[in-house]
Coordinates of C-alpha atoms and ligand atoms in Angstrom, one line a residue:
X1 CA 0.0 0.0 0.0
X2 CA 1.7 3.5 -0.8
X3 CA -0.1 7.2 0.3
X4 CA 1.1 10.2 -0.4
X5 CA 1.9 12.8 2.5
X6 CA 1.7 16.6 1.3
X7 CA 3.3 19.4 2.8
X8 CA 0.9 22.6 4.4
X9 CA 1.5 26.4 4.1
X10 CA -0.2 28.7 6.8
X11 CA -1.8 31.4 4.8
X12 CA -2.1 33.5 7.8
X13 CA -0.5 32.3 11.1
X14 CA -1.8 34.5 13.8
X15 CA -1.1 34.1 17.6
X16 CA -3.7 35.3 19.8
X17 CA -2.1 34.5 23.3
X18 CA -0.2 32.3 25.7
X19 CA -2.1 29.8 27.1
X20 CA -1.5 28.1 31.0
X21 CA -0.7 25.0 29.4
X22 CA 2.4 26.5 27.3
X23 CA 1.0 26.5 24.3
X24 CA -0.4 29.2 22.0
X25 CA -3.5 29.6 21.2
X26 CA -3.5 30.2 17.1
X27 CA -6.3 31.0 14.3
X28 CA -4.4 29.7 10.8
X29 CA -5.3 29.2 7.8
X30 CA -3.9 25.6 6.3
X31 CA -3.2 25.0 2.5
X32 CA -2.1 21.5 1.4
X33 CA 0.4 22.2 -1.7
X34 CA 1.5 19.4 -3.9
X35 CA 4.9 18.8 -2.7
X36 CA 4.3 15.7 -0.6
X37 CA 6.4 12.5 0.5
X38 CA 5.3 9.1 -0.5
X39 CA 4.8 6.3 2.3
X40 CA 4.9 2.2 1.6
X41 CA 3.4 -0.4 4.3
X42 CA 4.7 -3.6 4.3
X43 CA 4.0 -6.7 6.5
X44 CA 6.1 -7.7 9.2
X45 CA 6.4 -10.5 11.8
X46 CA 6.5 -7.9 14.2
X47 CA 8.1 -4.5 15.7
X48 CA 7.7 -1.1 13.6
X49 CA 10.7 -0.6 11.3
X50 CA 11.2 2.4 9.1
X51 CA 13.8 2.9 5.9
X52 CA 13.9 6.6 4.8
X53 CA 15.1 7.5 1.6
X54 CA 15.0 10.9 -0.4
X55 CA 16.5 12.8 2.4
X56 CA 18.7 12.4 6.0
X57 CA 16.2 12.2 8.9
X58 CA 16.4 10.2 12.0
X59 CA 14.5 6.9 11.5
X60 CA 14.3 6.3 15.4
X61 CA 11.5 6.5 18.2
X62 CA 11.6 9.9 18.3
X63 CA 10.3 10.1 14.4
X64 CA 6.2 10.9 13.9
X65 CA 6.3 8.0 12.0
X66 CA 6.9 5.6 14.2
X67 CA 5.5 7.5 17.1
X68 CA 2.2 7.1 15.2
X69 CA 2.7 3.5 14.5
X70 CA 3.5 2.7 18.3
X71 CA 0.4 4.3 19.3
X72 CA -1.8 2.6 17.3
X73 CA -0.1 -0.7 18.5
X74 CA -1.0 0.3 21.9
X75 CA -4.3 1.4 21.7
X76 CA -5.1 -1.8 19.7
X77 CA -3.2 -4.5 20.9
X78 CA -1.9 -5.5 17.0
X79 CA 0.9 -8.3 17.9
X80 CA 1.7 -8.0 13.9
X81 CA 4.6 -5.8 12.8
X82 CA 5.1 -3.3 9.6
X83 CA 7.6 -1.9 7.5
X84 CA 7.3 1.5 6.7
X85 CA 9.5 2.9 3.9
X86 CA 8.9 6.5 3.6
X87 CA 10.4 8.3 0.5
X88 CA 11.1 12.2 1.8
X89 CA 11.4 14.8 -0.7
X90 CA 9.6 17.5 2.1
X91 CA 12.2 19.8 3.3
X92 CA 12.6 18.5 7.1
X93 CA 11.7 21.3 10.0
X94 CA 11.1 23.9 7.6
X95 CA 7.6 25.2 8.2
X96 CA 5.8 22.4 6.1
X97 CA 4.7 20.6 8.6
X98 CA 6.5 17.9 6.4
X99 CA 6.8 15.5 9.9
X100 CA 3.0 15.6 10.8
X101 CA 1.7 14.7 7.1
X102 CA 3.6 11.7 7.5
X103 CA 2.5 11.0 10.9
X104 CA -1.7 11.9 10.1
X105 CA -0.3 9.5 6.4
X106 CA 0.7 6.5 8.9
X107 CA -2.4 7.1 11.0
X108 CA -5.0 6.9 8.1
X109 CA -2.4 3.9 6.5
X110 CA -2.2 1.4 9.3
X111 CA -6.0 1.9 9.9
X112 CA -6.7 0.7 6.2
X113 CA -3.4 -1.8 6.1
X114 CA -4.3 -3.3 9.9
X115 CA -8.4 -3.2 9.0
X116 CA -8.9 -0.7 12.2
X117 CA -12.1 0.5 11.0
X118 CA -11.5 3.7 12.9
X119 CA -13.8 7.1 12.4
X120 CA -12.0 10.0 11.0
X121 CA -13.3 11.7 14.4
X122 CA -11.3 9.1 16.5
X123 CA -8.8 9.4 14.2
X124 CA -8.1 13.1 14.6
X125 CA -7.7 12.6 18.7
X126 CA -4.6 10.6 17.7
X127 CA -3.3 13.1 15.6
X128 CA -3.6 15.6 18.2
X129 CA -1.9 13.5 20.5
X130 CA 1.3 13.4 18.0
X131 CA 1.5 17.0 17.2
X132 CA -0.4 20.2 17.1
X133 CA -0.4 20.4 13.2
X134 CA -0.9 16.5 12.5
X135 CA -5.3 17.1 13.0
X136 CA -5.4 19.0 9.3
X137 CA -3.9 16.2 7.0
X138 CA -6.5 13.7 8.6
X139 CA -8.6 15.8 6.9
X140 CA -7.6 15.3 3.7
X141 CA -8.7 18.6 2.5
X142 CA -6.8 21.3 0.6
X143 CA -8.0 23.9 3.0
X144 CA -9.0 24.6 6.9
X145 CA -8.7 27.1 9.4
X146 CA -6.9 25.9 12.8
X147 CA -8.3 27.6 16.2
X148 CA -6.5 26.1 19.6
X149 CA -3.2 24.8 19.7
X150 CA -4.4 24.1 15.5
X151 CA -6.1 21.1 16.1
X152 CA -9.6 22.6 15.9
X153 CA -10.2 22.5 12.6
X154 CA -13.5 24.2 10.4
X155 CA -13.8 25.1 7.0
X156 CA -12.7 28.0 5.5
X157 CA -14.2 29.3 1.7
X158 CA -12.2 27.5 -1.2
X159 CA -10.4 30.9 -3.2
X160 CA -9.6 28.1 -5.8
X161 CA -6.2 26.9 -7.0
X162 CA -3.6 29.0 -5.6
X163 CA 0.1 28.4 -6.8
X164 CA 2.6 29.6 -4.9
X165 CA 6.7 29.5 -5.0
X166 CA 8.1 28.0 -1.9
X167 CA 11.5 29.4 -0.8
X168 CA 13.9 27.0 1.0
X169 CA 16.9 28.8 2.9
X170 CA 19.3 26.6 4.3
X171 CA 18.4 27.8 8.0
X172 CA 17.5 25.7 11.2
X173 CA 15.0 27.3 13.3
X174 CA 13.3 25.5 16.1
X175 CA 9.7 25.7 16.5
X176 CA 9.7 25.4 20.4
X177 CA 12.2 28.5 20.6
X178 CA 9.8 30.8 18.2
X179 CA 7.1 30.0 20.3
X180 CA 9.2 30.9 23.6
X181 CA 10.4 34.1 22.1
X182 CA 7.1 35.1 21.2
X183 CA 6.1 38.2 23.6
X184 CA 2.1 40.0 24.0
X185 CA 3.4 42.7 21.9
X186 CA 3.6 40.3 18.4
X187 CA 0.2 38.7 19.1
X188 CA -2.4 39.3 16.6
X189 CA -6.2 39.4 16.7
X190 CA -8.3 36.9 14.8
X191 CA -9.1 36.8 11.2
X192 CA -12.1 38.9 10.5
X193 CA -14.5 37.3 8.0
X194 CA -15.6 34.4 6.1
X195 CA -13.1 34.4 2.7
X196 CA -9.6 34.6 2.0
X197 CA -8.5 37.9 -0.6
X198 CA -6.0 37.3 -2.3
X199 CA -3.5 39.5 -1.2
X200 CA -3.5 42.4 1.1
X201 CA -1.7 42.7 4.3
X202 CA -4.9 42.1 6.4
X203 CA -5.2 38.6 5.0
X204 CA -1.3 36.8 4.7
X205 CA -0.1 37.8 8.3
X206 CA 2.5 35.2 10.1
X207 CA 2.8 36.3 13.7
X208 CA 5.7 34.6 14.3
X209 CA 8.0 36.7 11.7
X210 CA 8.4 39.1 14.5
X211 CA 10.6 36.8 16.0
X212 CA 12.1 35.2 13.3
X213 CA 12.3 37.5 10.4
X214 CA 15.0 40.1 13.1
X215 CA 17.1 36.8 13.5
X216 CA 17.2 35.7 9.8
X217 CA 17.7 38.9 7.7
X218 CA 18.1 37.0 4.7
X219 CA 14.2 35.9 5.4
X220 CA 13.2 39.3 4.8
X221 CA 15.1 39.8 1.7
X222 CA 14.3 36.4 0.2
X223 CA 10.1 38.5 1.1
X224 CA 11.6 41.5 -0.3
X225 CA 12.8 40.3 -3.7
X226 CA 9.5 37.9 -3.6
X227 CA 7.7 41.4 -4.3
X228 CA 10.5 42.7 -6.3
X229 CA 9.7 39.6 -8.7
X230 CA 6.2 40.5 -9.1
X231 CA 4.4 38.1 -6.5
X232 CA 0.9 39.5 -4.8
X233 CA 2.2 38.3 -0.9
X234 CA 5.0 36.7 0.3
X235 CA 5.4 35.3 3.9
X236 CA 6.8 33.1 6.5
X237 CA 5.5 29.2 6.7
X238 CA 4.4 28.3 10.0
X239 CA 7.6 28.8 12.0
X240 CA 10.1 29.0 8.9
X241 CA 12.6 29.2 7.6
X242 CA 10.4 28.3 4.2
X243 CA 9.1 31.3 3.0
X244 CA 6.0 31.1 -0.2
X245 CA 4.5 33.5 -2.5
X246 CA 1.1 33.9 -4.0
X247 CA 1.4 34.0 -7.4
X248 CA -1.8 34.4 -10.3
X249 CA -0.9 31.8 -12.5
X250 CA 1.4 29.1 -12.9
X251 CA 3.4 30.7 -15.8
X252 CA 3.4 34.3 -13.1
X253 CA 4.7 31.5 -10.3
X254 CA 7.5 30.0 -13.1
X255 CA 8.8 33.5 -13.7
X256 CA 9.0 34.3 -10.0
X257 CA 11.2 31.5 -9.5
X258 CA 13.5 31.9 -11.9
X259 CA 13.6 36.1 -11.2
X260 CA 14.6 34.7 -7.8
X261 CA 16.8 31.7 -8.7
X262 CA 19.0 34.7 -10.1
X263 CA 19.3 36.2 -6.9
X264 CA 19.5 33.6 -3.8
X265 CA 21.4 30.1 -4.4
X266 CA 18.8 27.8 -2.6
X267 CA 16.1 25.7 -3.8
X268 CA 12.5 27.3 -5.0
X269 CA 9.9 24.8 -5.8
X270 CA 7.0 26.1 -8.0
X271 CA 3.8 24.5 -6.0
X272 CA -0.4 24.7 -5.9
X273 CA -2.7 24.0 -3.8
X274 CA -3.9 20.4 -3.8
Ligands
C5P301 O1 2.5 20.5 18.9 P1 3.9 20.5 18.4 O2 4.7 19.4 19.1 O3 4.1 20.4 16.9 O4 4.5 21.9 18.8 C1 5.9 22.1 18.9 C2 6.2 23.2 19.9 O5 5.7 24.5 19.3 C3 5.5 23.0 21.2 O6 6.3 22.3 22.1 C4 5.3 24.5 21.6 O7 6.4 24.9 22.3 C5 5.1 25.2 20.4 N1 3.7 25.5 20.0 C6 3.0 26.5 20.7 N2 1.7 26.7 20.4 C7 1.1 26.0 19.4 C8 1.8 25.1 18.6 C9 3.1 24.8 19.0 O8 3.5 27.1 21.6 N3 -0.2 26.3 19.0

């Protein structure tokens, strides 16, 4: 059995406040974009083993993967084992959420592969267990706003097919510290209305750029030249350091890239929502 696992923008990432648990409580806007990972099953006599190719990425306990695997081992008592092969092409910790689509993937695998029969409701309480952004690729939709930690999940009106050019600076940023750094002053106030525009600074707002974008100047030029190039928006991806454009057209969104390819050596991948 293969499924693919796409990768997620945040439209508009806004932080509303700290909560007493630690957490922030967000209202986002979630995009799945067709730049996705692919994930095999395979039976085994037992354990949970997983073979990563594509990309370097601990294949340990500590990976979604198997973290969702284990759980639903647990929970269910399946003495049977699998293989997971998991081909990554998502860039890893980059604002993706690259980690959780392959952890909702394994979740809505193993319950077809091991016959589960669980409900997609059920099914999203996992996911929120393994990850505050896992809850929207159980969905399998192209679009949803997050409320809560992200997990609450509602629908949001379709604006169509957007495409979009993804930026990938060769930057580690660590979601935990963004959040920590994070002070009342950057916090936003919820998205007034029902549909998305386009563009317009009201609309594509990331929160967390006020932390990230003074650390990584080269974040705010890569935005800079983004406008330079022609694009309607250009902003940070959940906690970076992939920063995405709108674009109208994927012939505007091919032109972008290669405006910008001129200008930053890094990877740009031309992308739409899916
Ligand atoms: O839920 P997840 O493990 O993906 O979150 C990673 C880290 O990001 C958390 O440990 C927390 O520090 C921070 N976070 C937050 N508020 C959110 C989501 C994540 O503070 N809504």
């Amino acid at each position: 059995m293969e499924l693919r696992a796409y990768a997620k923008v945040n439209l508009f990432l806004r932080v509303l406040r700290k909560r007493p648990d630690g957490y922030h409580e967000l209202d986002t806007l979630f995009e799945r974009v067709s730049l996705y990972d692919r994930l095999k099953f395979f039976h085994a006599p037992s354990g949970t083993k997983l073979r990563i190719t594509g990309r370097r990425l601990p294949a340990g306990r500590g990976n979604l993967i198997v973290r969702a695997a284990e759980l639903l081992k647990k929970r269910y008592r399946i003495k049977s084992g699998v293989r997971i092969e998991l081909d990554k092409k998502i860039p890893v910790a980059a604002g993706l959420g690259g980690g959780s689509s392959d952890a909702a993937a394994t979740l809505l695998g193993l319950n077809r592969f091991w016959n589960l029969g669980l409900l997609r409701k059920r099914l999203l309480e996992y996911a929120a267990e393994l990850g505050s952004d896992v809850p929207f690729f159980i969905l399998e939709t192209a679009l949803a706003r997050g409320k809560g930690r992200g997990e609450k999940l509602s629908t949001f009106r379709s604006p169509g097919r957007l495409w979009h050019v993804l930026a990938f600076p060769k930057l580690r940023v660590l979601t935990a510290e963004v959040y920590r750094a994070m002070r009342p002053q950057f916090w936003d106030k919820p998205f007034k209305g029902k549909s998305p525009s386009k563009s317009g600074p009201s609309f594509c707002v990331n929160s967390l750029e006020r932390v990230v974008l003074p650390r990584y100047p080269v974040l705010s030029k890569i935005k800079a030249d983004f406008i330079l190039a022609g694009a309607d928006a250009a902003l940070l991806s959940g906690s970076g350091p992939t920063v995405f454009c709108l674009a109208q057209s994927k012939s505007h969104a091919e032109s972008i890239a290669r405006k910008m390819k001129r200008k930053h050596r890094i990877p740009f991948h031309v992308a739409h929502t899916v």
